[in-house]
Coordinates of C-alpha atoms in Angstrom, one line a residue:
X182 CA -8.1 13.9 -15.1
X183 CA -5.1 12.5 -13.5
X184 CA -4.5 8.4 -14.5
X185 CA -2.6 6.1 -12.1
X186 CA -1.5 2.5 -13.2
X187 CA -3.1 0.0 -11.0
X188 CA -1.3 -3.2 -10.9
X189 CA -3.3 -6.3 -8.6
X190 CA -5.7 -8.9 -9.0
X191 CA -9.6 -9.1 -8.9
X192 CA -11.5 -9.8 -6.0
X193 CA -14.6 -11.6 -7.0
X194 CA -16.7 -10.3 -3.7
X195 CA -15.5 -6.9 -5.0
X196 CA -14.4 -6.3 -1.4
X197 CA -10.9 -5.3 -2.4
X198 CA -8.1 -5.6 -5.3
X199 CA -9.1 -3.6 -8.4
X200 CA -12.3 -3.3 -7.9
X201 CA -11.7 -1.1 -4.4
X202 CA -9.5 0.6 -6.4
X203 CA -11.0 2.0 -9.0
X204 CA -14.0 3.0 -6.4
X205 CA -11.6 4.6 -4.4
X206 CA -10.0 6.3 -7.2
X207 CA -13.2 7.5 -8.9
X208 CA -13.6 9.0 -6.0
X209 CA -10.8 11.3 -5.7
X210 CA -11.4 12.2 -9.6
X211 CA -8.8 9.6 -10.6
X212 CA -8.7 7.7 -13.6
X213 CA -7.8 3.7 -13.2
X214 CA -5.4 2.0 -15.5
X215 CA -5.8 -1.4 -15.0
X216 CA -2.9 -4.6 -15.0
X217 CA -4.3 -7.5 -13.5
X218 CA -1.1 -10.0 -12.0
X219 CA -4.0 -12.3 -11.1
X220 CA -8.1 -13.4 -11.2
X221 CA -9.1 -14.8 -7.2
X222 CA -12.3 -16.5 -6.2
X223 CA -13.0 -14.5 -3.1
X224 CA -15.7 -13.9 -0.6
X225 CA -15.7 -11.9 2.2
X226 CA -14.5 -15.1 4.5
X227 CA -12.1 -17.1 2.4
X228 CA -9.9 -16.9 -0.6
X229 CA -10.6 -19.9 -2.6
X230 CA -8.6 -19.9 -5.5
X231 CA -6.2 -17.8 -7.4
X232 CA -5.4 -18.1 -11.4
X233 CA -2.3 -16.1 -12.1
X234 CA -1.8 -13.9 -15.5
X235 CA 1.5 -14.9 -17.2
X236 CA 4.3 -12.6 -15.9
X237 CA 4.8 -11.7 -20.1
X238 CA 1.0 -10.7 -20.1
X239 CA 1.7 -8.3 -17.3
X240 CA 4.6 -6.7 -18.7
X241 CA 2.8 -6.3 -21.8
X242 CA -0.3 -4.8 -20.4
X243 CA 2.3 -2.0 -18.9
X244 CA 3.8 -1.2 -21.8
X245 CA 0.5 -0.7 -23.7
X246 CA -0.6 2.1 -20.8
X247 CA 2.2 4.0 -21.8
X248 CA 1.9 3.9 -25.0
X249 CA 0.8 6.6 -25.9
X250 CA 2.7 9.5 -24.1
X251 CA 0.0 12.0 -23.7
X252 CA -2.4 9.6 -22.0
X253 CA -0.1 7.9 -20.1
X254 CA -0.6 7.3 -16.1
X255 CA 0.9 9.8 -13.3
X256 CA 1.8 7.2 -10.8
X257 CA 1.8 3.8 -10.1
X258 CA 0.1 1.9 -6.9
X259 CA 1.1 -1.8 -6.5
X260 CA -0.9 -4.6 -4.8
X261 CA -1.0 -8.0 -5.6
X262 CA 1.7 -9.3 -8.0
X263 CA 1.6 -13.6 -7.4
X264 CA 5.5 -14.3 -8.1
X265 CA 8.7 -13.1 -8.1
X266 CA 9.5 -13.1 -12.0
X267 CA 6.3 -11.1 -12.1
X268 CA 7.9 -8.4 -9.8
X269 CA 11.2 -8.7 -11.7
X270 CA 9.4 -7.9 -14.9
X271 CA 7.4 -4.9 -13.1
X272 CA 10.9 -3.7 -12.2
X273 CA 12.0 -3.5 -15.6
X274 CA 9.1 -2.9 -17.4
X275 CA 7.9 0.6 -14.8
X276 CA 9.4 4.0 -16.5
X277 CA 11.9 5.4 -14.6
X278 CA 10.6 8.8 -12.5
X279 CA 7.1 8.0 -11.9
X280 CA 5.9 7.7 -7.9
X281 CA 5.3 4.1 -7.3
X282 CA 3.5 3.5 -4.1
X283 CA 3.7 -0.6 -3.4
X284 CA 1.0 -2.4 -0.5
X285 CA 2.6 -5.6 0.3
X286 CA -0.6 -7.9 -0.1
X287 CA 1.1 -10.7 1.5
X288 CA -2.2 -12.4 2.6
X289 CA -5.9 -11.9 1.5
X290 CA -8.2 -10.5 4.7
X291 CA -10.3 -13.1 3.8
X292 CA -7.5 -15.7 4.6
X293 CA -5.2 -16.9 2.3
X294 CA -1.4 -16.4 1.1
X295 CA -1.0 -13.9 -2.3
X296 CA 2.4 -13.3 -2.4
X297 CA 5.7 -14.7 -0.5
X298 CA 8.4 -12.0 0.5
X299 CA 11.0 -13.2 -2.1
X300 CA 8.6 -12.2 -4.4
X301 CA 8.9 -8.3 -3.2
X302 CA 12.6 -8.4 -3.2
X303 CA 13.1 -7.5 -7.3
X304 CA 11.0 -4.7 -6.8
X305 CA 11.8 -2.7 -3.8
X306 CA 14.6 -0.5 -5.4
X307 CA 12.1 0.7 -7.6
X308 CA 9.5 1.6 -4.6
X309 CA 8.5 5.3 -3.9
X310 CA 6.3 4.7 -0.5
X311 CA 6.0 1.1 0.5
X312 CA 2.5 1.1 2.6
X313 CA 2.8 -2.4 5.2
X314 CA 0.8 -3.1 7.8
X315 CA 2.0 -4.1 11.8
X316 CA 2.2 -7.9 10.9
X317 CA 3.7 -6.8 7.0
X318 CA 6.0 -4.9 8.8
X319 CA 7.4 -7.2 11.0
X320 CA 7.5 -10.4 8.7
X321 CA 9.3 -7.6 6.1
X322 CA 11.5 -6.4 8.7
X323 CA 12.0 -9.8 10.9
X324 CA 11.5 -7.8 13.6
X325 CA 8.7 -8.7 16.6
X326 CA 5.4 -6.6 15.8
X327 CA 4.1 -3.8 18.0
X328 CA 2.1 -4.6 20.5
X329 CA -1.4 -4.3 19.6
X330 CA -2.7 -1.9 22.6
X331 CA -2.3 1.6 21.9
X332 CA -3.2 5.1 23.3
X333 CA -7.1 5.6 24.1
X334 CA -7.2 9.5 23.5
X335 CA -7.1 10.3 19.8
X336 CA -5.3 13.5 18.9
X337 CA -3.8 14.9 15.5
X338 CA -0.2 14.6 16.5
X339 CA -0.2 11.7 18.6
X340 CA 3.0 9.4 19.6
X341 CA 3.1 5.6 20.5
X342 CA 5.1 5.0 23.2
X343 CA 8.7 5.7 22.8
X344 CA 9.7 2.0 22.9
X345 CA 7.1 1.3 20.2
X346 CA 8.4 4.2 18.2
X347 CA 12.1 2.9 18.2
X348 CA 10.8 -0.6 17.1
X349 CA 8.9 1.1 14.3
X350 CA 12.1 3.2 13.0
X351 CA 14.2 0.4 13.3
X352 CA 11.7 -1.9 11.2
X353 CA 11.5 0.7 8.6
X354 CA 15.4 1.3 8.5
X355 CA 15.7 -2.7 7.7
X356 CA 13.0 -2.2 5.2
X357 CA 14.8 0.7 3.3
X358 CA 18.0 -0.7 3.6
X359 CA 16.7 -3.3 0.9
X360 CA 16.3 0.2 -1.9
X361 CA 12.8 1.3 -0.4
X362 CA 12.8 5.2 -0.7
X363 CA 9.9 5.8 2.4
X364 CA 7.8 3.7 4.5
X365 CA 4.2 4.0 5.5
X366 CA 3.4 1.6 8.7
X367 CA -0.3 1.4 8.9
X368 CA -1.9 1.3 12.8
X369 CA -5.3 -0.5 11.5
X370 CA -4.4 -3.3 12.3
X371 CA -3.9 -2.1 16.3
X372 CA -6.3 -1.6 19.0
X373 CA -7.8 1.5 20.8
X374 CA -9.4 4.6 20.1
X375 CA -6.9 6.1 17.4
X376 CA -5.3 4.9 14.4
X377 CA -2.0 5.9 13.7
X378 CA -0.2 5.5 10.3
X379 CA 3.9 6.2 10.7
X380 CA 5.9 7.3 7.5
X381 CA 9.5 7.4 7.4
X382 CA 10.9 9.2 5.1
X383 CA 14.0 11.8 4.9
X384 CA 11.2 13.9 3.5
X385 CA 9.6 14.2 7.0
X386 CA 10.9 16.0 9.7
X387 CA 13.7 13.8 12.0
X388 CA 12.7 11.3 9.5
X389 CA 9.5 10.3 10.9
X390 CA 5.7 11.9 10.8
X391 CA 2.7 10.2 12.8
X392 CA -0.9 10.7 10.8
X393 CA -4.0 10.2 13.1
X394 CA -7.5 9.5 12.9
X395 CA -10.2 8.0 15.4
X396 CA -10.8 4.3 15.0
X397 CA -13.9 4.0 13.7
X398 CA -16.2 0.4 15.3
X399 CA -16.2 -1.2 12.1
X400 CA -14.7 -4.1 10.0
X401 CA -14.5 -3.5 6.5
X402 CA -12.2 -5.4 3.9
X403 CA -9.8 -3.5 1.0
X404 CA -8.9 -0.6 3.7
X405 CA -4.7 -0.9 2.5
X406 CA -6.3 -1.6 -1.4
X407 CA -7.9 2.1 -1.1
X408 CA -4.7 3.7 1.2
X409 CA -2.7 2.8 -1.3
X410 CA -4.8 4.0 -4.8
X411 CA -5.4 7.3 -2.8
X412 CA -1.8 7.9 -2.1
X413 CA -1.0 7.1 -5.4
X414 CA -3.6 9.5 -6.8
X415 CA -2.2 12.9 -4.7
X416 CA 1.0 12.2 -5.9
X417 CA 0.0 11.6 -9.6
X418 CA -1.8 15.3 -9.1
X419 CA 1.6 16.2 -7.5
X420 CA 1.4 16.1 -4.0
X421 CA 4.3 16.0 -2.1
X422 CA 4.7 12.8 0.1
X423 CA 3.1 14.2 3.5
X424 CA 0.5 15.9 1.4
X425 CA 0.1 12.8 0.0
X426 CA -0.2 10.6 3.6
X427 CA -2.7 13.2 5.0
X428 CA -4.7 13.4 2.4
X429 CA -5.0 9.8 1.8
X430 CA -5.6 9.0 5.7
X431 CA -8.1 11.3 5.1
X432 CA -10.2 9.7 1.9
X433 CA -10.2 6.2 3.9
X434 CA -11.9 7.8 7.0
X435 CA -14.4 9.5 4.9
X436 CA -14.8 6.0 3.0
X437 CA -15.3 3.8 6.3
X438 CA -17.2 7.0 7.7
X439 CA -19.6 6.5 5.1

């Protein structure tokens, strides 16, 4: 069984950090190795308080996952870290060559600030697939968000609009200009019938590859928590990044289908 690191908080409702996580992983036949950054009092309408783990207990909670070589986790997915020495540690604490896919919780969906963008900075060089959403992406960037409408016909290999598109590559080339290696711009958060994920990567073809699914007519919190531990897991069982992105789209779907 393939083990990814999971590094975020709790979520008392059990509507997202670790505890999506590890269903998501368990899932796919992943095994969860868990570093909590942080305990929250949740519920599926606020965030009412947050208790941070010492940046040192983090750090050594990573270093005993990998102690022991044969057991030791595939890849590493990112959520919630609570401070910027916490992400410095994390940057010096992560082995070198593993796949590290990083969501930028920068807010709770139940409302509520978890992390502050300075705090993201340390860590970025170190980032395989950084997985933002439209307003992540634009408060990353400092670029103006997408528009929220989008196409109303859902197809596999579907574009935004061509102005949208060169506001989406030109957030993501800000974005990886601060060490990120690929970007992952999530369409949840927009409205229509399709939701359309963006990576740019020089993996991809001209840089850029759209993924597509219909939008299904339902709210559910922890959607970027289970992206993110999906992705994480293809590439643990050595999936190349688009493998990774399709497959992953895929598992949420089939989760929020469900």
């Amino acid at each position: 069984m393939n083990r990814v690191l999971v590094i975020a908080g709790t979520d008392s409702s059990g509507g997202a950090g670790l505890s999506r996580d590890t269903a998501m992983a368990t899932t796919l036949g992943c095994e969860v190795v868990p570093v909590v950054t942080a305990v929250t009092v949740q519920t599926n309408q606020a965030l009412q308080a947050i208790h941070p783990v010492p940046p040192q207990i983090i750090s050594a909670q990573i270093r005993a996952a990998f102690d022991d070589k044969r057991t030791a986790p595939r890849a590493v997915k990112i959520g919630m870290i609570g401070s910027a020495e916490a992400a410095r540690l994390l940057a010096d604490t992560l082995p070198e060559g593993l796949p590290i896919v990083l969501d930028p919780v920068l807010k709770s969906s139940s409302g509520g600030t978890l992390m502050s963008l300075d705090s993201l900075t340390p860590l970025l060089r170190r980032v395989t697939l950084l997985t933002p959403n439209l307003e992540e992406s634009a408060r990353l960037s400092g670029l103006t968000p997408m528009p929220r409408n989008t196409e109303n016909q859902c197809i596999s290999t579907q574009e935004p609009p061509q102005d949208d598109l060169v506001l989406f590559r030109r957030q993501a080339q800000i974005i990886q200009a601060k060490g990120v290696a690929a970007v992952l711009i999530k369409g949840g958060h927009a409205d229509g019938d399709c939701s359309v994920d963006h990576l740019f990567s020089p993996q991809a073809p001209q840089g850029h590859r759209a993924y597509a699914a219909p939008r299904l007519p339902l709210q559910k919190r922890g959607t970027g928590c289970s992206l993110a531990t999906a992705l994480a897991c293809s590439l643990a069982a050595g999936a190349s990044l688009d493998q990774a992105c399709t497959e992953a789209k895929a598992a949420v779907s089939a989760w929020l289908a469900q």
